[in-house]
Amino acid sequence: MAEQHETIRLSHLDTGYCVRNERVAVTKDINASLYSGELTCLLGPNGAGKSTLLKTLTGFIAPLNGEITIGSKSLTEYTDSELAKVIGVVLTERLSVSNMTVSELVGMGRSPYTGFWGRMDKADKEIVDEAISLVGIEALRGRTVQTLSDGERQKVMIAKSLAQETPVIFLDEPTAFLDYPSKVEIMQLLQSLSREKSKTIFLSTHDLELALQIADKIWLLDKPHGVSIGTPEDLSLNGDMGRYFQRDGVVFDIETGLFKINHRISGAVSLTGCPPYVNMVRKALARQGLAVTDDCGCGTKVVVRADATGYFINDGVCYRSVGELLDALKELPDTTAGR
Ligand SMILES: Nc1ncnc2c1ncn2[C@@H]1O[C@H](COP(=O)(O)OP(=O)(O)OP(=O)(O)O)[C@@H](O)[C@H]1O
């Protein structure tokens, strides 16, 4: 495991904006730290202040109050060029660069080191090559940036921030607009970079389930509750996770540590069998509003069995698929005890 140390400290930090000379706070009194070798995910509902916090941490906007310390000095003491060697920022916006190749764009990550004319020497080029290979985009090198898919472009932007060789990388919704496998791939890439390169990685996301599975730490941001910080497991056990995302129709399942849809239950059946069939049938029944009461058939008129041989209702006809079983259940005049 990579050695971990505190890289950024937030002390009594208030974020927000000055609107017509009035200070409008978005988040208040955040006291927290980010660590090297850790992937931290910032979660919160729309408008909670995730982007505002990221903009404040990256020096785009000033804090309303409090202090951000990076290494041994305050963020305000860094010059722009010093900061560019400490913090890499990956934003989600589409790039307006035209006719720039992937190699050239990743090479821009070297600009804090290459001076006014941006001439890269051999060492710079090696660093760019390494960044490209770490992210696994060698095949894209010669492609122009505007021809890339969203996922490919996201990887290129991560490679650019790696070429920048900053100990800290901030990313604003890096998984937005990606299909699920690409989201997982980007998150796994960031997790391995935090581990293998000892980077401090802090990202905002709406991909709750993914963050719960992959983040070392979660920052939950919500106006009524403030910020709550911990491992996904601690935030699950102390009830914060369920509280923060409480909505009609959604429940936080403490057993799995994930959110699930709270189906409206209109009846119940009994279920026997063996995994994975029995688990899939349980899931399908829940979607139909049917709870599984027990595994012995007591108290319900319908007993469903699911195993490798097929799906059965009251040990009668063998149905070959979950779909057929559900159709048959719908046909029953009085399906369940609860109806
Ligand atoms: N430039 C600005 N001036 C004033 N208020 C702003 C400005 N930018 C954002 N806000 C407000 O600050 C609050 C937090 O916005 P922010 O964009 O940080 O939330 P967010 O958590 O990133 O939301 P989302 O998940 O929708 O992206 C919102 O109420 C927003 O309207």
mmCIF file of C-alpha atoms and ligand atoms in Angstrom:
data_model
loop_
_atom_site.group_PDB
_atom_site.id
_atom_site.type_symbol
_atom_site.label_atom_id
_atom_site.label_comp_id
_atom_site.label_asym_id
_atom_site.label_seq_id
_atom_site.Cartn_x
_atom_site.Cartn_y
_atom_site.Cartn_z
ATOM 1 C CA MET A 1 0.000 0.000 0.000
ATOM 2 C CA ALA A 2 1.291 3.492 -0.886
ATOM 3 C CA GLU A 3 2.555 5.666 1.937
ATOM 4 C CA GLN A 4 -0.128 8.185 2.878
ATOM 5 C CA HIS A 5 0.309 11.687 4.155
ATOM 6 C CA GLU A 6 -1.839 14.784 4.405
ATOM 7 C CA THR A 7 -1.446 16.935 1.289
ATOM 8 C CA ILE A 8 -4.297 19.422 1.609
ATOM 9 C CA ARG A 9 -6.006 20.798 4.683
ATOM 10 C CA LEU A 10 -9.232 22.783 4.770
ATOM 11 C CA SER A 11 -9.663 24.840 7.946
ATOM 12 C CA HIS A 12 -13.008 26.482 8.716
ATOM 13 C CA LEU A 13 -13.523 26.849 4.981
ATOM 14 C CA ASP A 14 -16.603 28.725 3.729
ATOM 15 C CA THR A 15 -17.161 28.629 -0.032
ATOM 16 C CA GLY A 16 -19.493 30.805 -2.067
ATOM 17 C CA TYR A 17 -19.777 33.831 -4.283
ATOM 18 C CA CYS A 18 -19.955 37.590 -4.068
ATOM 19 C CA VAL A 19 -23.222 38.571 -5.718
ATOM 20 C CA ARG A 20 -23.769 42.337 -6.055
ATOM 21 C CA ASN A 21 -21.260 42.972 -3.268
ATOM 22 C CA GLU A 22 -22.973 40.460 -0.995
ATOM 23 C CA ARG A 23 -21.263 37.285 0.130
ATOM 24 C CA VAL A 24 -23.499 34.303 -0.538
ATOM 25 C CA ALA A 25 -22.197 31.178 1.203
ATOM 26 C CA VAL A 26 -22.664 27.804 -0.492
ATOM 27 C CA THR A 27 -20.852 25.550 2.020
ATOM 28 C CA LYS A 28 -19.839 26.498 5.557
ATOM 29 C CA ASP A 29 -17.120 25.615 8.006
ATOM 30 C CA ILE A 30 -15.524 22.638 6.291
ATOM 31 C CA ASN A 31 -12.652 21.133 8.279
ATOM 32 C CA ALA A 32 -11.074 18.246 6.437
ATOM 33 C CA SER A 33 -7.934 16.835 4.852
ATOM 34 C CA LEU A 34 -7.002 15.029 1.672
ATOM 35 C CA TYR A 35 -4.264 12.395 1.645
ATOM 36 C CA SER A 36 -1.750 11.078 -0.861
ATOM 37 C CA GLY A 37 -2.408 7.575 -2.098
ATOM 38 C CA GLU A 38 -6.159 8.030 -1.637
ATOM 39 C CA LEU A 39 -9.061 8.409 -4.014
ATOM 40 C CA THR A 40 -11.682 10.673 -2.465
ATOM 41 C CA CYS A 41 -15.118 11.161 -4.029
ATOM 42 C CA LEU A 42 -17.236 14.243 -3.446
ATOM 43 C CA LEU A 43 -20.931 13.377 -3.544
ATOM 44 C CA GLY A 44 -23.984 15.517 -3.124
ATOM 45 C CA PRO A 45 -27.268 16.446 -4.747
ATOM 46 C CA ASN A 46 -27.515 19.051 -7.530
ATOM 47 C CA GLY A 47 -26.685 22.511 -6.239
ATOM 48 C CA ALA A 48 -25.027 21.223 -3.045
ATOM 49 C CA GLY A 49 -21.814 23.060 -3.895
ATOM 50 C CA LYS A 50 -19.481 20.409 -5.333
ATOM 51 C CA SER A 51 -18.255 22.531 -8.251
ATOM 52 C CA THR A 52 -17.978 25.574 -5.990
ATOM 53 C CA LEU A 53 -15.796 23.604 -3.574
ATOM 54 C CA LEU A 54 -13.609 22.271 -6.406
ATOM 55 C CA LYS A 55 -13.228 25.773 -7.865
ATOM 56 C CA THR A 56 -12.207 27.036 -4.430
ATOM 57 C CA LEU A 57 -9.707 24.237 -3.875
ATOM 58 C CA THR A 58 -8.130 24.849 -7.276
ATOM 59 C CA GLY A 59 -7.843 28.597 -6.686
ATOM 60 C CA PHE A 60 -10.379 29.625 -9.389
ATOM 61 C CA ILE A 61 -12.454 31.428 -6.771
ATOM 62 C CA ALA A 62 -11.443 32.726 -3.359
ATOM 63 C CA PRO A 63 -12.807 31.228 -0.148
ATOM 64 C CA LEU A 64 -15.351 33.399 1.670
ATOM 65 C CA ASN A 65 -13.647 32.422 4.903
ATOM 66 C CA GLY A 66 -11.105 30.027 6.293
ATOM 67 C CA GLU A 67 -7.962 28.595 4.783
ATOM 68 C CA ILE A 68 -6.717 25.943 2.374
ATOM 69 C CA THR A 69 -3.223 24.670 3.096
ATOM 70 C CA ILE A 70 -1.313 22.715 0.473
ATOM 71 C CA GLY A 71 1.866 21.138 1.738
ATOM 72 C CA SER A 72 3.352 23.649 4.128
ATOM 73 C CA LYS A 73 1.782 26.850 2.819
ATOM 74 C CA SER A 74 -1.539 28.488 2.198
ATOM 75 C CA LEU A 75 -3.110 28.276 -1.276
ATOM 76 C CA THR A 76 -3.069 32.088 -1.447
ATOM 77 C CA GLU A 77 0.739 32.107 -1.171
ATOM 78 C CA TYR A 78 1.216 30.072 -4.354
ATOM 79 C CA THR A 79 1.901 31.829 -7.640
ATOM 80 C CA ASP A 80 0.012 30.473 -10.660
ATOM 81 C CA SER A 81 3.117 28.742 -11.967
ATOM 82 C CA GLU A 82 3.891 27.169 -8.579
ATOM 83 C CA LEU A 83 0.295 25.961 -8.300
ATOM 84 C CA ALA A 84 0.444 24.398 -11.779
ATOM 85 C CA LYS A 85 3.194 22.116 -10.467
ATOM 86 C CA VAL A 86 1.119 21.036 -7.482
ATOM 87 C CA ILE A 87 -2.478 20.752 -8.709
ATOM 88 C CA GLY A 88 -3.762 19.215 -11.936
ATOM 89 C CA VAL A 89 -7.366 19.930 -12.841
ATOM 90 C CA VAL A 90 -9.512 17.820 -15.157
ATOM 91 C CA LEU A 91 -12.786 19.419 -16.194
ATOM 92 C CA THR A 92 -15.647 17.795 -18.072
ATOM 93 C CA GLU A 93 -16.309 20.575 -20.592
ATOM 94 C CA ARG A 94 -15.729 19.797 -24.254
ATOM 95 C CA LEU A 95 -12.428 21.174 -25.492
ATOM 96 C CA SER A 96 -12.378 24.005 -27.973
ATOM 97 C CA VAL A 97 -8.970 22.994 -29.383
ATOM 98 C CA SER A 98 -9.017 22.239 -33.077
ATOM 99 C CA ASN A 99 -6.624 20.031 -35.028
ATOM 100 C CA MET A 100 -4.545 19.261 -31.958
ATOM 101 C CA THR A 101 -3.391 15.661 -31.684
ATOM 102 C CA VAL A 102 -3.654 13.589 -28.539
ATOM 103 C CA SER A 103 0.159 13.676 -28.129
ATOM 104 C CA GLU A 104 0.179 17.466 -28.425
ATOM 105 C CA LEU A 105 -2.622 17.872 -25.922
ATOM 106 C CA VAL A 106 -0.984 15.541 -23.396
ATOM 107 C CA GLY A 107 2.248 17.484 -24.069
ATOM 108 C CA MET A 108 0.467 20.642 -22.884
ATOM 109 C CA GLY A 109 0.603 19.078 -19.446
ATOM 110 C CA ARG A 110 4.341 19.889 -19.525
ATOM 111 C CA SER A 111 3.723 23.638 -19.975
ATOM 112 C CA PRO A 112 4.484 24.532 -16.312
ATOM 113 C CA TYR A 113 8.008 23.188 -16.958
ATOM 114 C CA THR A 114 8.730 24.068 -20.579
ATOM 115 C CA GLY A 115 8.839 27.872 -20.370
ATOM 116 C CA PHE A 116 7.316 30.496 -22.633
ATOM 117 C CA TRP A 117 7.970 28.753 -25.984
ATOM 118 C CA GLY A 118 6.769 25.387 -24.693
ATOM 119 C CA ARG A 119 9.715 23.449 -26.153
ATOM 120 C CA MET A 120 9.887 19.932 -24.787
ATOM 121 C CA ASP A 121 13.249 18.284 -24.260
ATOM 122 C CA LYS A 122 13.914 14.530 -24.256
ATOM 123 C CA ALA A 123 12.917 14.144 -20.595
ATOM 124 C CA ASP A 124 9.614 15.985 -21.179
ATOM 125 C CA LYS A 125 8.832 13.723 -24.131
ATOM 126 C CA GLU A 126 9.537 10.638 -22.037
ATOM 127 C CA ILE A 127 7.171 11.908 -19.352
ATOM 128 C CA VAL A 128 4.435 12.455 -21.977
ATOM 129 C CA ASP A 129 5.036 8.926 -23.337
ATOM 130 C CA GLU A 130 4.797 7.473 -19.855
ATOM 131 C CA ALA A 131 1.544 9.357 -19.164
ATOM 132 C CA ILE A 132 0.062 8.068 -22.427
ATOM 133 C CA SER A 133 1.043 4.507 -21.648
ATOM 134 C CA LEU A 134 -0.153 4.674 -18.011
ATOM 135 C CA VAL A 135 -3.621 5.605 -19.235
ATOM 136 C CA GLY A 136 -3.432 3.051 -22.051
ATOM 137 C CA ILE A 137 -4.103 5.398 -24.975
ATOM 138 C CA GLU A 138 -1.061 4.637 -27.154
ATOM 139 C CA ALA A 139 -3.336 3.846 -30.095
ATOM 140 C CA LEU A 140 -4.860 7.334 -29.941
ATOM 141 C CA ARG A 141 -1.597 9.316 -30.091
ATOM 142 C CA GLY A 142 -1.950 10.663 -33.609
ATOM 143 C CA ARG A 143 -5.717 11.255 -33.512
ATOM 144 C CA THR A 144 -7.060 14.795 -33.402
ATOM 145 C CA VAL A 145 -8.847 15.531 -30.168
ATOM 146 C CA GLN A 146 -12.199 16.446 -31.716
ATOM 147 C CA THR A 147 -12.504 12.950 -33.235
ATOM 148 C CA LEU A 148 -12.409 11.195 -29.847
ATOM 149 C CA SER A 149 -15.326 9.678 -27.979
ATOM 150 C CA ASP A 150 -16.219 11.137 -24.567
ATOM 151 C CA GLY A 151 -14.480 8.277 -22.752
ATOM 152 C CA GLU A 152 -11.344 8.537 -24.887
ATOM 153 C CA ARG A 153 -11.218 12.304 -24.379
ATOM 154 C CA GLN A 154 -11.568 11.839 -20.642
ATOM 155 C CA LYS A 155 -8.568 9.482 -20.640
ATOM 156 C CA VAL A 156 -6.547 11.987 -22.672
ATOM 157 C CA MET A 157 -7.317 14.708 -20.127
ATOM 158 C CA ILE A 158 -6.215 12.392 -17.325
ATOM 159 C CA ALA A 159 -2.990 11.656 -19.238
ATOM 160 C CA LYS A 160 -2.431 15.418 -19.625
ATOM 161 C CA SER A 161 -2.749 15.898 -15.879
ATOM 162 C CA LEU A 162 -0.331 12.984 -15.334
ATOM 163 C CA ALA A 163 2.172 14.639 -17.676
ATOM 164 C CA GLN A 164 1.820 17.718 -15.456
ATOM 165 C CA GLU A 165 3.356 15.579 -12.683
ATOM 166 C CA THR A 166 1.363 17.150 -9.890
ATOM 167 C CA PRO A 167 0.975 15.328 -6.596
ATOM 168 C CA VAL A 168 -2.709 16.368 -6.518
ATOM 169 C CA ILE A 169 -5.363 15.870 -9.210
ATOM 170 C CA PHE A 170 -8.865 17.356 -8.988
ATOM 171 C CA LEU A 171 -11.535 16.136 -11.382
ATOM 172 C CA ASP A 172 -14.994 17.604 -11.876
ATOM 173 C CA GLU A 173 -17.415 14.792 -12.740
ATOM 174 C CA PRO A 174 -14.931 12.699 -14.765
ATOM 175 C CA THR A 175 -17.506 9.944 -15.298
ATOM 176 C CA ALA A 176 -20.328 12.148 -16.582
ATOM 177 C CA PHE A 177 -21.610 11.214 -20.064
ATOM 178 C CA LEU A 178 -19.802 7.858 -20.093
ATOM 179 C CA ASP A 179 -21.383 4.421 -20.487
ATOM 180 C CA TYR A 180 -21.201 2.196 -17.419
ATOM 181 C CA PRO A 181 -18.124 0.113 -18.392
ATOM 182 C CA SER A 182 -16.243 3.326 -19.263
ATOM 183 C CA LYS A 183 -17.219 4.863 -15.906
ATOM 184 C CA VAL A 184 -15.831 1.806 -14.137
ATOM 185 C CA GLU A 185 -12.680 1.903 -16.267
ATOM 186 C CA ILE A 186 -12.019 5.594 -15.494
ATOM 187 C CA MET A 187 -12.634 5.097 -11.767
ATOM 188 C CA GLN A 188 -10.349 2.043 -11.661
ATOM 189 C CA LEU A 189 -7.687 3.988 -13.517
ATOM 190 C CA LEU A 190 -7.893 6.826 -10.991
ATOM 191 C CA GLN A 191 -7.828 4.394 -8.096
ATOM 192 C CA SER A 192 -4.708 2.682 -9.418
ATOM 193 C CA LEU A 193 -3.011 6.051 -10.024
ATOM 194 C CA SER A 194 -3.679 7.050 -6.434
ATOM 195 C CA ARG A 195 -2.176 3.764 -5.263
ATOM 196 C CA GLU A 196 0.749 3.335 -7.648
ATOM 197 C CA LYS A 197 1.789 6.975 -8.018
ATOM 198 C CA SER A 198 0.808 8.072 -4.506
ATOM 199 C CA LYS A 199 -1.379 10.833 -5.958
ATOM 200 C CA THR A 200 -4.014 12.681 -3.992
ATOM 201 C CA ILE A 201 -7.102 12.320 -6.178
ATOM 202 C CA PHE A 202 -10.298 14.214 -5.420
ATOM 203 C CA LEU A 203 -13.280 14.063 -7.748
ATOM 204 C CA SER A 204 -16.906 15.073 -7.802
ATOM 205 C CA THR A 205 -19.422 12.602 -9.127
ATOM 206 C CA HIS A 206 -23.091 11.664 -9.247
ATOM 207 C CA ASP A 207 -22.155 8.007 -9.671
ATOM 208 C CA LEU A 208 -23.053 7.049 -6.171
ATOM 209 C CA GLU A 209 -22.845 3.281 -6.427
ATOM 210 C CA LEU A 210 -19.506 3.394 -8.160
ATOM 211 C CA ALA A 211 -18.088 5.808 -5.601
ATOM 212 C CA LEU A 212 -19.347 3.594 -2.772
ATOM 213 C CA GLN A 213 -17.466 0.650 -4.248
ATOM 214 C CA ILE A 214 -14.203 2.291 -5.217
ATOM 215 C CA ALA A 215 -13.518 5.423 -3.127
ATOM 216 C CA ASP A 216 -11.175 5.292 -0.147
ATOM 217 C CA LYS A 217 -13.042 8.233 1.376
ATOM 218 C CA ILE A 218 -16.323 9.928 0.612
ATOM 219 C CA TRP A 219 -17.207 13.557 1.254
ATOM 220 C CA LEU A 220 -20.968 13.928 1.420
ATOM 221 C CA LEU A 221 -22.053 17.471 0.761
ATOM 222 C CA ASP A 222 -25.558 18.718 1.360
ATOM 223 C CA LYS A 223 -26.788 22.151 2.349
ATOM 224 C CA PRO A 224 -29.002 21.082 5.275
ATOM 225 C CA HIS A 225 -26.438 18.640 6.684
ATOM 226 C CA GLY A 226 -23.100 20.263 5.816
ATOM 227 C CA VAL A 227 -20.264 17.914 4.982
ATOM 228 C CA SER A 228 -19.800 14.416 6.299
ATOM 229 C CA ILE A 229 -16.559 12.532 5.682
ATOM 230 C CA GLY A 230 -15.488 8.925 6.057
ATOM 231 C CA THR A 231 -14.965 5.616 4.360
ATOM 232 C CA PRO A 232 -18.053 4.394 2.471
ATOM 233 C CA GLU A 233 -18.503 1.744 5.153
ATOM 234 C CA ASP A 234 -18.369 4.173 8.096
ATOM 235 C CA LEU A 235 -20.821 6.542 6.397
ATOM 236 C CA SER A 236 -23.108 3.594 5.743
ATOM 237 C CA LEU A 237 -22.962 2.326 9.315
ATOM 238 C CA ASN A 238 -23.460 5.738 10.945
ATOM 239 C CA GLY A 239 -26.582 6.366 8.832
ATOM 240 C CA ASP A 240 -25.227 9.406 6.949
ATOM 241 C CA MET A 241 -25.426 7.716 3.566
ATOM 242 C CA GLY A 242 -29.095 6.807 3.968
ATOM 243 C CA ARG A 243 -29.916 10.238 5.409
ATOM 244 C CA TYR A 244 -28.197 12.242 2.700
ATOM 245 C CA PHE A 245 -29.872 10.516 -0.203
ATOM 246 C CA GLN A 246 -33.240 9.834 1.381
ATOM 247 C CA ARG A 247 -35.961 10.031 -1.258
ATOM 248 C CA ASP A 248 -39.356 8.431 -1.733
ATOM 249 C CA GLY A 249 -38.837 5.113 -3.468
ATOM 250 C CA VAL A 250 -35.124 4.730 -2.656
ATOM 251 C CA VAL A 251 -33.646 2.989 0.359
ATOM 252 C CA PHE A 252 -30.076 2.519 1.456
ATOM 253 C CA ASP A 253 -29.501 -1.187 2.017
ATOM 254 C CA ILE A 254 -27.138 -1.516 4.965
ATOM 255 C CA GLU A 255 -26.505 -5.188 4.134
ATOM 256 C CA THR A 256 -24.992 -4.494 0.723
ATOM 257 C CA GLY A 257 -23.917 -0.898 1.350
ATOM 258 C CA LEU A 258 -25.734 0.119 -1.844
ATOM 259 C CA PHE A 259 -28.928 1.949 -2.735
ATOM 260 C CA LYS A 260 -31.946 0.063 -3.975
ATOM 261 C CA ILE A 261 -35.343 0.934 -5.318
ATOM 262 C CA ASN A 262 -38.050 0.649 -2.718
ATOM 263 C CA HIS A 263 -40.784 -1.125 -4.693
ATOM 264 C CA ARG A 264 -44.376 -0.656 -3.599
ATOM 265 C CA ILE A 265 -45.380 -4.066 -2.242
ATOM 266 C CA SER A 266 -48.839 -5.379 -3.117
ATOM 267 C CA GLY A 267 -48.523 -8.999 -2.106
ATOM 268 C CA ALA A 268 -46.256 -11.811 -1.026
ATOM 269 C CA VAL A 269 -45.107 -15.214 -2.165
ATOM 270 C CA SER A 270 -42.875 -17.824 -0.666
ATOM 271 C CA LEU A 271 -39.627 -18.659 -2.412
ATOM 272 C CA THR A 272 -37.348 -21.689 -2.301
ATOM 273 C CA GLY A 273 -34.499 -22.863 -4.470
ATOM 274 C CA CYS A 274 -30.846 -22.163 -4.896
ATOM 275 C CA PRO A 275 -28.614 -19.304 -6.019
ATOM 276 C CA PRO A 276 -28.229 -17.627 -8.429
ATOM 277 C CA TYR A 277 -31.781 -18.500 -9.657
ATOM 278 C CA VAL A 278 -33.475 -17.764 -6.365
ATOM 279 C CA ASN A 279 -31.790 -14.334 -6.113
ATOM 280 C CA MET A 280 -32.809 -13.379 -9.638
ATOM 281 C CA VAL A 281 -36.399 -14.440 -8.988
ATOM 282 C CA ARG A 282 -36.434 -12.455 -5.722
ATOM 283 C CA LYS A 283 -35.315 -9.359 -7.678
ATOM 284 C CA ALA A 284 -37.925 -9.923 -10.395
ATOM 285 C CA LEU A 285 -40.678 -10.468 -7.814
ATOM 286 C CA ALA A 286 -39.758 -7.213 -6.032
ATOM 287 C CA ARG A 287 -40.123 -5.358 -9.346
ATOM 288 C CA GLN A 288 -43.638 -6.838 -9.622
ATOM 289 C CA GLY A 289 -44.446 -5.594 -6.101
ATOM 290 C CA LEU A 290 -44.258 -9.084 -4.585
ATOM 291 C CA ALA A 291 -42.395 -9.520 -1.332
ATOM 292 C CA VAL A 292 -40.851 -12.818 -0.339
ATOM 293 C CA THR A 293 -42.228 -13.650 3.063
ATOM 294 C CA ASP A 294 -40.265 -16.721 4.044
ATOM 295 C CA ASP A 295 -38.709 -19.818 2.543
ATOM 296 C CA CYS A 296 -41.175 -22.439 3.773
ATOM 297 C CA GLY A 297 -44.465 -21.506 2.244
ATOM 298 C CA CYS A 298 -46.193 -20.808 5.542
ATOM 299 C CA GLY A 299 -48.802 -18.084 5.315
ATOM 300 C CA THR A 300 -48.739 -17.650 1.529
ATOM 301 C CA LYS A 301 -50.854 -19.402 -1.074
ATOM 302 C CA VAL A 302 -48.096 -19.394 -3.652
ATOM 303 C CA VAL A 303 -44.750 -21.105 -3.331
ATOM 304 C CA VAL A 304 -42.215 -20.413 -6.046
ATOM 305 C CA ARG A 305 -39.211 -22.676 -6.537
ATOM 306 C CA ALA A 306 -36.214 -21.592 -8.614
ATOM 307 C CA ASP A 307 -33.229 -23.796 -9.352
ATOM 308 C CA ALA A 308 -31.131 -25.155 -12.208
ATOM 309 C CA THR A 309 -34.016 -27.385 -13.402
ATOM 310 C CA GLY A 310 -36.393 -24.436 -13.932
ATOM 311 C CA TYR A 311 -39.012 -22.256 -12.225
ATOM 312 C CA PHE A 312 -42.105 -23.722 -10.579
ATOM 313 C CA ILE A 313 -45.294 -22.450 -8.954
ATOM 314 C CA ASN A 314 -46.575 -24.746 -6.211
ATOM 315 C CA ASP A 315 -44.399 -27.502 -7.709
ATOM 316 C CA GLY A 316 -46.558 -27.595 -10.858
ATOM 317 C CA VAL A 317 -45.581 -26.722 -14.437
ATOM 318 C CA CYS A 318 -41.894 -26.086 -15.108
ATOM 319 C CA TYR A 319 -41.284 -22.618 -16.573
ATOM 320 C CA ARG A 320 -38.072 -22.183 -18.516
ATOM 321 C CA SER A 321 -37.327 -18.515 -17.780
ATOM 322 C CA VAL A 322 -37.975 -15.835 -15.177
ATOM 323 C CA GLY A 323 -40.080 -14.040 -17.801
ATOM 324 C CA GLU A 324 -42.358 -17.085 -18.227
ATOM 325 C CA LEU A 325 -42.648 -17.445 -14.457
ATOM 326 C CA LEU A 326 -43.724 -13.801 -14.061
ATOM 327 C CA ASP A 327 -46.315 -14.154 -16.844
ATOM 328 C CA ALA A 328 -47.731 -17.238 -15.111
ATOM 329 C CA LEU A 329 -47.876 -15.447 -11.747
ATOM 330 C CA LYS A 330 -49.839 -12.608 -13.360
ATOM 331 C CA GLU A 331 -52.384 -15.127 -14.661
ATOM 332 C CA LEU A 332 -53.102 -16.588 -11.219
ATOM 333 C CA PRO A 333 -56.511 -15.425 -9.952
ATOM 334 C CA ASP A 334 -55.265 -14.841 -6.423
ATOM 335 C CA THR A 335 -51.507 -14.769 -6.589
ATOM 336 C CA THR A 336 -50.518 -13.980 -3.081
ATOM 337 C CA ALA A 337 -51.544 -13.958 0.492
ATOM 338 C CA GLY A 338 -51.268 -10.197 0.691
ATOM 339 C CA ARG A 339 -53.581 -9.354 -2.205
HETATM 340 N N1 LIG B 1 -21.087 32.186 -10.268
HETATM 341 C C1 LIG B 1 -22.034 31.982 -9.354
HETATM 342 N N2 LIG B 1 -22.582 33.034 -8.688
HETATM 343 C C2 LIG B 1 -23.537 32.824 -7.760
HETATM 344 N N3 LIG B 1 -24.006 31.611 -7.394
HETATM 345 C C3 LIG B 1 -23.515 30.540 -8.029
HETATM 346 C C4 LIG B 1 -22.512 30.662 -9.033
HETATM 347 N N4 LIG B 1 -22.206 29.424 -9.479
HETATM 348 C C5 LIG B 1 -22.997 28.561 -8.777
HETATM 349 N N5 LIG B 1 -23.777 29.237 -7.909
HETATM 350 C C6 LIG B 1 -24.743 28.650 -6.955
HETATM 351 O O1 LIG B 1 -24.032 27.922 -5.980
HETATM 352 C C7 LIG B 1 -24.776 26.765 -5.586
HETATM 353 C C8 LIG B 1 -23.896 25.530 -5.716
HETATM 354 O O2 LIG B 1 -23.624 25.322 -7.096
HETATM 355 P P1 LIG B 1 -22.598 24.221 -7.594
HETATM 356 O O3 LIG B 1 -22.508 24.347 -9.071
HETATM 357 O O4 LIG B 1 -21.360 24.345 -6.802
HETATM 358 O O5 LIG B 1 -23.356 22.889 -7.149
HETATM 359 P P2 LIG B 1 -23.028 21.372 -7.569
HETATM 360 O O6 LIG B 1 -23.113 20.567 -6.315
HETATM 361 O O7 LIG B 1 -21.772 21.301 -8.337
HETATM 362 O O8 LIG B 1 -24.281 21.068 -8.480
HETATM 363 P P3 LIG B 1 -24.465 20.023 -9.704
HETATM 364 O O9 LIG B 1 -24.475 18.650 -9.105
HETATM 365 O O10 LIG B 1 -25.825 20.398 -10.209
HETATM 366 O O11 LIG B 1 -23.372 20.249 -10.688
HETATM 367 C C9 LIG B 1 -26.012 26.719 -6.477
HETATM 368 O O12 LIG B 1 -27.086 27.226 -5.719
HETATM 369 C C10 LIG B 1 -25.662 27.633 -7.624
HETATM 370 O O13 LIG B 1 -26.816 28.260 -8.142
#
